[in-house]
PDB file of C-alpha atoms and ligand atoms in Angstrom:
ATOM      1  CA  MET A   5       0.003   0.004   0.001  1.00 98.00           C
ATOM      2  CA  ARG A   6       0.998   3.658  -0.418  1.00 98.00           C
ATOM      3  CA  VAL A   7       1.316   5.491   2.877  1.00 98.00           C
ATOM      4  CA  SER A   8       1.632   9.299   3.149  1.00 98.00           C
ATOM      5  CA  VAL A   9       3.143  10.307   6.480  1.00 98.00           C
ATOM      6  CA  TRP A  10       3.451  13.824   7.875  1.00 98.00           C
ATOM      7  CA  LYS A  11       7.080  14.864   8.334  1.00 98.00           C
ATOM      8  CA  GLY A  12       8.266  17.998  10.097  1.00 97.00           C
ATOM      9  CA  SER A  13       6.459  20.394  12.410  1.00 93.00           C
ATOM     10  CA  ALA A  14       3.482  22.625  11.554  1.00 85.00           C
ATOM     11  CA  GLN A  15       5.373  23.675   8.395  1.00 90.00           C
ATOM     12  CA  GLY A  16       6.060  20.093   7.297  1.00 96.00           C
ATOM     13  CA  SER A  17       4.710  18.071   4.379  1.00 98.00           C
ATOM     14  CA  PHE A  18       3.629  14.513   3.566  1.00 98.00           C
ATOM     15  CA  ARG A  19       6.190  11.952   2.473  1.00 98.00           C
ATOM     16  CA  GLU A  20       5.204   8.773   0.604  1.00 98.00           C
ATOM     17  CA  PHE A  21       6.266   5.232   1.517  1.00 98.00           C
ATOM     18  CA  GLU A  22       5.492   1.772   0.111  1.00 98.00           C
ATOM     19  CA  VAL A  23       4.585  -0.622   2.933  1.00 98.00           C
ATOM     20  CA  PRO A  24       3.810  -4.365   2.561  1.00 98.00           C
ATOM     21  CA  ARG A  25       0.395  -5.595   3.752  1.00 97.00           C
ATOM     22  CA  HIS A  26       0.010  -8.248   6.465  1.00 96.00           C
ATOM     23  CA  PRO A  27      -3.016  -9.946   8.050  1.00 96.00           C
ATOM     24  CA  SER A  28      -4.303  -8.166  11.175  1.00 97.00           C
ATOM     25  CA  GLN A  29      -1.943  -5.244  10.535  1.00 98.00           C
ATOM     26  CA  THR A  30      -2.626  -2.131  12.589  1.00 98.00           C
ATOM     27  CA  ILE A  31      -1.847   1.488  11.743  1.00 98.00           C
ATOM     28  CA  LEU A  32       0.744   1.449  14.529  1.00 98.00           C
ATOM     29  CA  ASP A  33       2.375  -1.584  12.828  1.00 98.00           C
ATOM     30  CA  VAL A  34       2.590   0.484   9.619  1.00 98.00           C
ATOM     31  CA  VAL A  35       4.210   3.450  11.377  1.00 98.00           C
ATOM     32  CA  THR A  36       6.613   1.154  13.214  1.00 98.00           C
ATOM     33  CA  TYR A  37       7.575  -0.572   9.941  1.00 98.00           C
ATOM     34  CA  ILE A  38       8.325   2.781   8.326  1.00 98.00           C
ATOM     35  CA  GLN A  39      10.405   3.959  11.284  1.00 98.00           C
ATOM     36  CA  ARG A  40      12.372   0.689  11.590  1.00 98.00           C
ATOM     37  CA  THR A  41      12.856  -0.040   7.902  1.00 98.00           C
ATOM     38  CA  LEU A  42      12.436   3.047   5.717  1.00 98.00           C
ATOM     39  CA  ASP A  43      12.954   6.237   7.753  1.00 98.00           C
ATOM     40  CA  PRO A  44      14.637   5.945  11.166  1.00 98.00           C
ATOM     41  CA  THR A  45      14.145   9.680  11.738  1.00 98.00           C
ATOM     42  CA  LEU A  46      10.338   9.318  11.921  1.00 98.00           C
ATOM     43  CA  ALA A  47       9.088  10.479  15.343  1.00 98.00           C
ATOM     44  CA  TYR A  48       5.935   8.929  16.803  1.00 98.00           C
ATOM     45  CA  ARG A  49       4.644   7.965  20.234  1.00 98.00           C
ATOM     46  CA  PHE A  50       3.276   4.735  21.674  1.00 98.00           C
ATOM     47  CA  ALA A  51       3.656   2.665  24.829  1.00 98.00           C
ATOM     48  CA  CYS A  52       1.245  -0.204  25.523  1.00 98.00           C
ATOM     49  CA  ARG A  53       0.142  -1.303  21.990  1.00 97.00           C
ATOM     50  CA  VAL A  54      -3.073  -2.692  23.512  1.00 97.00           C
ATOM     51  CA  GLY A  55      -5.393   0.319  23.880  1.00 98.00           C
ATOM     52  CA  MET A  56      -4.525   1.154  27.476  1.00 98.00           C
ATOM     53  CA  CYS A  57      -2.112   4.096  27.561  1.00 98.00           C
ATOM     54  CA  GLY A  58      -3.707   6.527  25.083  1.00 97.00           C
ATOM     55  CA  SER A  59      -0.384   7.673  23.642  1.00 98.00           C
ATOM     56  CA  CYS A  60      -0.628   6.418  20.038  1.00 98.00           C
ATOM     57  CA  ALA A  61      -3.483   8.553  18.663  1.00 98.00           C
ATOM     58  CA  MET A  62      -2.988  10.074  15.184  1.00 98.00           C
ATOM     59  CA  THR A  63      -5.073  11.360  12.299  1.00 98.00           C
ATOM     60  CA  VAL A  64      -5.669   8.500   9.869  1.00 98.00           C
ATOM     61  CA  ASN A  65      -7.242   9.373   6.507  1.00 98.00           C
ATOM     62  CA  GLY A  66      -8.449  12.597   8.093  1.00 97.00           C
ATOM     63  CA  VAL A  67      -9.998  11.012  11.194  1.00 98.00           C
ATOM     64  CA  PRO A  68      -8.511  10.890  14.723  1.00 98.00           C
ATOM     65  CA  ARG A  69      -8.018   7.302  15.924  1.00 98.00           C
ATOM     66  CA  TRP A  70      -6.043   5.155  18.367  1.00 98.00           C
ATOM     67  CA  THR A  71      -3.578   3.555  15.989  1.00 98.00           C
ATOM     68  CA  CYS A  72      -2.663   0.431  17.968  1.00 98.00           C
ATOM     69  CA  ARG A  73      -6.282  -0.813  17.820  1.00 98.00           C
ATOM     70  CA  THR A  74      -7.145   0.392  14.319  1.00 98.00           C
ATOM     71  CA  HIS A  75      -6.755  -2.296  11.676  1.00 98.00           C
ATOM     72  CA  VAL A  76      -5.545  -1.265   8.241  1.00 98.00           C
ATOM     73  CA  ASP A  77      -8.394  -3.308   6.658  1.00 97.00           C
ATOM     74  CA  ARG A  78     -10.939  -0.986   8.267  1.00 96.00           C
ATOM     75  CA  VAL A  79      -9.528   2.295   7.018  1.00 97.00           C
ATOM     76  CA  LEU A  80      -7.540   1.615   3.803  1.00 96.00           C
ATOM     77  CA  LYS A  81      -8.942   3.509   0.781  1.00 93.00           C
ATOM     78  CA  ASN A  82      -7.757   2.699  -2.770  1.00 95.00           C
ATOM     79  CA  ASP A  83      -4.751   0.908  -1.297  1.00 96.00           C
ATOM     80  CA  ALA A  84      -3.618   4.188   0.299  1.00 97.00           C
ATOM     81  CA  LEU A  85      -3.362   5.673   3.788  1.00 98.00           C
ATOM     82  CA  SER A  86      -2.544   9.108   5.085  1.00 98.00           C
ATOM     83  CA  ILE A  87      -1.176   9.391   8.616  1.00 98.00           C
ATOM     84  CA  ALA A  88      -0.773  12.777  10.331  1.00 98.00           C
ATOM     85  CA  PRO A  89      -0.498  14.104  13.893  1.00 98.00           C
ATOM     86  CA  LEU A  90      -3.650  14.838  15.905  1.00 98.00           C
ATOM     87  CA  LYS A  91      -5.396  18.103  15.040  1.00 98.00           C
ATOM     88  CA  ASN A  92      -5.980  20.905  17.592  1.00 98.00           C
ATOM     89  CA  LEU A  93      -2.598  20.337  19.285  1.00 98.00           C
ATOM     90  CA  PRO A  94       0.820  21.848  18.455  1.00 97.00           C
ATOM     91  CA  VAL A  95       3.063  19.468  16.503  1.00 98.00           C
ATOM     92  CA  ILE A  96       6.468  18.835  18.040  1.00 98.00           C
ATOM     93  CA  ARG A  97       7.754  16.730  15.136  1.00 98.00           C
ATOM     94  CA  ASP A  98       6.259  14.332  12.597  1.00 98.00           C
ATOM     95  CA  LEU A  99       3.467  12.397  14.362  1.00 98.00           C
ATOM     96  CA  VAL A 100       4.188  13.672  17.878  1.00 98.00           C
ATOM     97  CA  THR A 101       1.979  16.402  19.316  1.00 98.00           C
ATOM     98  CA  ASP A 102       2.567  18.511  22.395  1.00 98.00           C
ATOM     99  CA  MET A 103      -0.047  17.268  24.913  1.00 98.00           C
ATOM    100  CA  ARG A 104       0.609  19.925  27.549  1.00 98.00           C
ATOM    101  CA  GLU A 105      -2.387  22.130  26.818  1.00 98.00           C
ATOM    102  CA  PHE A 106      -4.643  19.042  26.751  1.00 98.00           C
ATOM    103  CA  PHE A 107      -3.595  17.996  30.266  1.00 97.00           C
ATOM    104  CA  ASP A 108      -3.347  21.587  31.540  1.00 98.00           C
ATOM    105  CA  LYS A 109      -7.055  21.812  30.763  1.00 98.00           C
ATOM    106  CA  TRP A 110      -7.750  18.745  32.925  1.00 97.00           C
ATOM    107  CA  ALA A 111      -6.088  20.677  35.752  1.00 97.00           C
ATOM    108  CA  ARG A 112      -8.124  23.813  34.922  1.00 98.00           C
ATOM    109  CA  ALA A 113     -11.316  21.719  35.073  1.00 98.00           C
ATOM    110  CA  LYS A 114     -10.217  20.441  38.495  1.00 97.00           C
ATOM    111  CA  GLY A 115      -9.693  16.956  37.140  1.00 97.00           C
ATOM    112  CA  ASN A 116      -7.939  15.746  40.304  1.00 96.00           C
ATOM    113  CA  PHE A 117      -9.755  13.657  42.910  1.00 96.00           C
ATOM    114  CA  SER A 118     -10.006  15.388  46.270  1.00 95.00           C
ATOM    115  CA  GLY A 119     -11.420  13.337  49.131  1.00 95.00           C
ATOM    116  CA  LYS A 120     -11.611  13.880  52.879  1.00 94.00           C
ATOM    117  CA  ALA A 121     -11.285  10.270  54.089  1.00 94.00           C
ATOM    118  CA  THR A 122      -7.979   9.159  55.602  1.00 94.00           C
ATOM    119  CA  LYS A 123      -6.406   5.734  55.449  1.00 91.00           C
ATOM    120  CA  ALA A 124      -7.808   5.118  58.926  1.00 96.00           C
ATOM    121  CA  ASP A 125     -11.365   5.291  57.536  1.00 95.00           C
ATOM    122  CA  PRO A 126     -13.115   2.214  56.127  1.00 95.00           C
ATOM    123  CA  PHE A 127     -13.431   1.854  52.350  1.00 91.00           C
ATOM    124  CA  ALA A 128     -16.303   3.892  50.929  1.00 92.00           C
ATOM    125  CA  VAL A 129     -19.194   1.742  49.750  1.00 93.00           C
ATOM    126  CA  VAL A 130     -20.600   3.125  46.497  1.00 93.00           C
ATOM    127  CA  PRO A 131     -23.531   0.967  45.339  1.00 94.00           C
ATOM    128  CA  PRO A 132     -22.958  -0.043  41.675  1.00 94.00           C
ATOM    129  CA  ALA A 133     -26.655   0.426  40.896  1.00 96.00           C
ATOM    130  CA  SER A 134     -26.868   4.021  42.167  1.00 96.00           C
ATOM    131  CA  VAL A 135     -27.484   6.782  39.591  1.00 95.00           C
ATOM    132  CA  GLU A 136     -24.263   8.580  40.577  1.00 95.00           C
ATOM    133  CA  ARG A 137     -22.143   5.432  40.327  1.00 96.00           C
ATOM    134  CA  LYS A 138     -23.565   4.646  36.885  1.00 97.00           C
ATOM    135  CA  ALA A 139     -22.729   8.181  35.714  1.00 96.00           C
ATOM    136  CA  VAL A 140     -19.148   7.754  36.941  1.00 97.00           C
ATOM    137  CA  ASP A 141     -18.774   4.265  35.438  1.00 97.00           C
ATOM    138  CA  ALA A 142     -19.949   5.533  32.029  1.00 97.00           C
ATOM    139  CA  GLY A 143     -17.038   7.974  31.779  1.00 98.00           C
ATOM    140  CA  ILE A 144     -14.279   6.624  33.978  1.00 97.00           C
ATOM    141  CA  GLU A 145     -12.451   4.443  31.427  1.00 98.00           C
ATOM    142  CA  CYS A 146     -11.008   7.470  29.612  1.00 98.00           C
ATOM    143  CA  ILE A 147      -7.390   6.767  28.569  1.00 98.00           C
ATOM    144  CA  GLY A 148      -6.501  10.420  27.873  1.00 98.00           C
ATOM    145  CA  CYS A 149      -5.833   9.781  24.184  1.00 98.00           C
ATOM    146  CA  ALA A 150      -7.120  13.218  22.997  1.00 98.00           C
ATOM    147  CA  VAL A 151      -9.004  11.676  20.067  1.00 98.00           C
ATOM    148  CA  CYS A 152     -12.149  13.545  21.173  1.00 98.00           C
ATOM    149  CA  TYR A 153     -10.207  16.777  21.626  1.00 98.00           C
ATOM    150  CA  SER A 154      -8.811  16.483  18.133  1.00 98.00           C
ATOM    151  CA  ALA A 155     -12.303  15.807  16.708  1.00 98.00           C
ATOM    152  CA  CYS A 156     -13.960  18.803  18.396  1.00 98.00           C
ATOM    153  CA  ASP A 157     -14.689  21.833  16.177  1.00 97.00           C
ATOM    154  CA  VAL A 158     -15.229  24.092  19.184  1.00 98.00           C
ATOM    155  CA  VAL A 159     -11.625  23.445  20.314  1.00 98.00           C
ATOM    156  CA  ALA A 160     -10.524  24.478  16.806  1.00 97.00           C
ATOM    157  CA  TRP A 161     -12.577  27.697  16.959  1.00 96.00           C
ATOM    158  CA  ASN A 162     -11.812  28.544  20.588  1.00 96.00           C
ATOM    159  CA  PRO A 163      -8.420  27.231  21.764  1.00 94.00           C
ATOM    160  CA  ASP A 164      -9.313  28.223  25.321  1.00 97.00           C
ATOM    161  CA  TYR A 165     -12.244  25.756  25.431  1.00 98.00           C
ATOM    162  CA  LEU A 166     -11.603  23.064  28.044  1.00 98.00           C
ATOM    163  CA  GLY A 167     -12.698  20.361  25.598  1.00 98.00           C
ATOM    164  CA  PRO A 168     -14.544  17.054  25.881  1.00 98.00           C
ATOM    165  CA  ALA A 169     -11.996  14.972  27.821  1.00 98.00           C
ATOM    166  CA  ALA A 170     -11.383  17.492  30.624  1.00 98.00           C
ATOM    167  CA  LEU A 171     -15.122  18.135  30.971  1.00 98.00           C
ATOM    168  CA  ASN A 172     -15.889  14.398  30.988  1.00 98.00           C
ATOM    169  CA  ARG A 173     -13.294  14.016  33.744  1.00 98.00           C
ATOM    170  CA  ALA A 174     -14.886  16.864  35.728  1.00 98.00           C
ATOM    171  CA  TRP A 175     -18.265  15.141  35.391  1.00 98.00           C
ATOM    172  CA  THR A 176     -16.999  11.796  36.728  1.00 98.00           C
ATOM    173  CA  LEU A 177     -15.507  13.560  39.752  1.00 98.00           C
ATOM    174  CA  LEU A 178     -18.615  15.661  40.330  1.00 98.00           C
ATOM    175  CA  LYS A 179     -20.655  12.459  40.527  1.00 97.00           C
ATOM    176  CA  ASP A 180     -18.113  10.693  42.766  1.00 97.00           C
ATOM    177  CA  GLN A 181     -19.640  10.773  46.251  1.00 95.00           C
ATOM    178  CA  ARG A 182     -16.195  10.500  47.886  1.00 95.00           C
ATOM    179  CA  ASP A 183     -14.971  13.749  46.286  1.00 97.00           C
ATOM    180  CA  VAL A 184     -15.435  17.036  48.175  1.00 96.00           C
ATOM    181  CA  GLN A 185     -14.442  19.590  45.516  1.00 96.00           C
ATOM    182  CA  GLY A 186     -17.802  19.734  43.721  1.00 96.00           C
ATOM    183  CA  LEU A 187     -18.565  23.429  43.985  1.00 97.00           C
ATOM    184  CA  GLU A 188     -15.047  24.525  42.993  1.00 97.00           C
ATOM    185  CA  ARG A 189     -15.280  22.171  40.033  1.00 97.00           C
ATOM    186  CA  LEU A 190     -18.621  23.613  38.937  1.00 98.00           C
ATOM    187  CA  ARG A 191     -17.105  27.090  39.113  1.00 97.00           C
ATOM    188  CA  ALA A 192     -14.145  25.883  37.044  1.00 98.00           C
ATOM    189  CA  VAL A 193     -16.343  24.551  34.232  1.00 98.00           C
ATOM    190  CA  ALA A 194     -18.988  27.309  34.288  1.00 97.00           C
ATOM    191  CA  GLY A 195     -17.079  30.031  32.407  1.00 90.00           C
ATOM    192  CA  ASP A 196     -17.064  30.957  28.699  1.00 92.00           C
ATOM    193  CA  ALA A 197     -14.458  28.289  27.943  1.00 97.00           C
ATOM    194  CA  GLY A 198     -16.349  25.637  29.924  1.00 98.00           C
ATOM    195  CA  CYS A 199     -19.335  23.384  29.380  1.00 98.00           C
ATOM    196  CA  HIS A 200     -21.632  26.051  27.893  1.00 97.00           C
ATOM    197  CA  ALA A 201     -19.273  26.463  24.908  1.00 98.00           C
ATOM    198  CA  CYS A 202     -20.099  22.916  23.754  1.00 98.00           C
ATOM    199  CA  HIS A 203     -22.410  22.877  20.724  1.00 96.00           C
ATOM    200  CA  SER A 204     -23.356  19.207  21.215  1.00 95.00           C
ATOM    201  CA  HIS A 205     -21.927  18.245  17.816  1.00 89.00           C
ATOM    202  CA  MET A 206     -21.249  14.731  19.112  1.00 97.00           C
ATOM    203  CA  SER A 207     -17.981  14.354  17.141  1.00 98.00           C
ATOM    204  CA  CYS A 208     -16.206  13.527  20.406  1.00 98.00           C
ATOM    205  CA  THR A 209     -18.732  10.814  21.215  1.00 98.00           C
ATOM    206  CA  GLU A 210     -18.634   9.363  17.694  1.00 98.00           C
ATOM    207  CA  ARG A 211     -14.834   9.122  17.756  1.00 98.00           C
ATOM    208  CA  CYS A 212     -14.048   8.051  21.338  1.00 98.00           C
ATOM    209  CA  PRO A 213     -12.375   4.634  21.109  1.00 98.00           C
ATOM    210  CA  LYS A 214     -13.581   3.757  24.631  1.00 98.00           C
ATOM    211  CA  HIS A 215     -17.237   4.427  23.716  1.00 98.00           C
ATOM    212  CA  ILE A 216     -17.497   7.216  26.268  1.00 98.00           C
ATOM    213  CA  SER A 217     -19.982  10.039  25.614  1.00 98.00           C
ATOM    214  CA  PRO A 218     -18.367  13.339  26.617  1.00 98.00           C
ATOM    215  CA  THR A 219     -21.428  14.989  25.065  1.00 98.00           C
ATOM    216  CA  ALA A 220     -23.651  13.402  27.711  1.00 98.00           C
ATOM    217  CA  ALA A 221     -21.197  14.316  30.460  1.00 98.00           C
ATOM    218  CA  ILE A 222     -21.120  17.945  29.289  1.00 98.00           C
ATOM    219  CA  ALA A 223     -24.927  18.039  29.168  1.00 98.00           C
ATOM    220  CA  GLY A 224     -24.880  16.838  32.798  1.00 98.00           C
ATOM    221  CA  LEU A 225     -22.439  19.601  33.742  1.00 98.00           C
ATOM    222  CA  LYS A 226     -24.666  22.205  32.061  1.00 98.00           C
ATOM    223  CA  ARG A 227     -27.625  21.015  34.169  1.00 97.00           C
ATOM    224  CA  GLU A 228     -25.611  21.031  37.413  1.00 97.00           C
ATOM    225  CA  VAL A 229     -24.138  24.484  36.702  1.00 98.00           C
ATOM    226  CA  ALA A 230     -27.652  25.853  35.989  1.00 97.00           C
ATOM    227  CA  ARG A 231     -28.993  24.292  39.216  1.00 97.00           C
ATOM    228  CA  ALA A 232     -26.151  25.763  41.277  1.00 96.00           C
ATOM    229  CA  ALA A 233     -26.616  29.181  39.622  1.00 95.00           C
ATOM    230  CA  ILE A 234     -30.354  29.193  40.431  1.00 96.00           C
ATOM    231  CA  LYS A 235     -29.497  28.414  44.052  1.00 94.00           C
ATOM    232  CA  GLY A 236     -26.978  31.290  44.007  1.00 92.00           C
ATOM    233  CA  ALA A 237     -24.141  28.905  44.878  1.00 90.00           C
ATOM    234  CA  LEU A 238     -21.759  29.902  42.059  1.00 88.00           C
TER     235      LEU A 238
HETATM  236  S1  SF4 B 318     -20.223  17.547  21.702  1.00 89.00           S
HETATM  237 FE1  SF4 B 318     -19.206  19.381  22.510  1.00 89.00          FE
HETATM  238  S2  SF4 B 318     -17.187  18.652  23.193  1.00 89.00           S
HETATM  239 FE2  SF4 B 318     -18.055  17.051  21.860  1.00 89.00          FE
HETATM  240  S3  SF4 B 318     -17.204  17.499  19.818  1.00 89.00           S
HETATM  241 FE3  SF4 B 318     -19.179  18.536  19.978  1.00 89.00          FE
HETATM  242  S4  SF4 B 318     -18.734  20.630  20.692  1.00 89.00           S
HETATM  243 FE4  SF4 B 318     -16.897  19.339  21.088  1.00 89.00          FE
HETATM  244  S1  SF4 B 319     -12.990  10.642  26.286  1.00 89.00           S
HETATM  245 FE1  SF4 B 319     -12.465   9.000  24.836  1.00 89.00          FE
HETATM  246  S2  SF4 B 319     -11.520  10.025  23.084  1.00 89.00           S
HETATM  247 FE2  SF4 B 319     -11.533  11.483  24.793  1.00 89.00          FE
HETATM  248  S3  SF4 B 319      -9.517  11.272  25.763  1.00 89.00           S
HETATM  249 FE3  SF4 B 319     -10.943   9.907  26.869  1.00 89.00          FE
HETATM  250  S4  SF4 B 319     -10.762   7.919  25.830  1.00 89.00           S
HETATM  251 FE4  SF4 B 319      -9.833   9.426  24.472  1.00 89.00          FE
HETATM  252  S1  FES B 320      -0.126   2.322  22.303  1.00 89.00           S
HETATM  253 FE1  FES B 320      -1.252   2.520  24.164  1.00 89.00          FE
HETATM  254  S2  FES B 320      -3.269   3.002  23.498  1.00 89.00           S
HETATM  255 FE2  FES B 320      -2.188   2.652  21.648  1.00 89.00          FE
END
């Protein structure tokens, strides 16, 4: 197959390679073949190769995807592939993006757990069937891959927007009954760059490889922010 791969930084260009096909070949296998056999200067990022670490996401034929779990058979068009870095993030080199602003936004959305129990307390019992627990479980398997962030048009229009992953994280913590930072978190996501900037396009939800719905999480945040505002708590 013919594979066009982005080389360089934001001012780079695509370079073409011929790569042999194999059964069950993934996009990450293709990139690794190119780096090990055809162009040792090619920069890319991966760690686990099994869909756990979230580090291998790239733009494949124009669509953000986790590359270690994307089979070539599913995405090959006319025996050709194009592989580029994720959109909406600065490119360091080739297929490697700078993830700092993505994770800085998790911090801005208060994406850290903050409990009051000590190790002397018994384990918290959170019933799996409770509404809150179900809301947390629906969003907790996020691997921080930034596929949703790269797919979101609002991030492209407004680089200050916290984005789907950080807001989904805020939602899972807001619904976590052990966390005590709820009000601060609502304040953090209530501003112009927070949940109300989301246009509910659903691109994040369509693309998330873990089948999480940041759109639903953001809708939940909008409701909770409105409730808190009506009560005068914000
Ligand atoms: S639903 Fe909201 S966060 Fe998700 S892609 Fe659309 S605008 Fe972005
Ligand atoms: S919500 Fe999904 S697409 Fe977004 S960072 Fe988490 S796992 Fe990746
Ligand atoms: S290499 Fe870890 S998710 Fe792809």
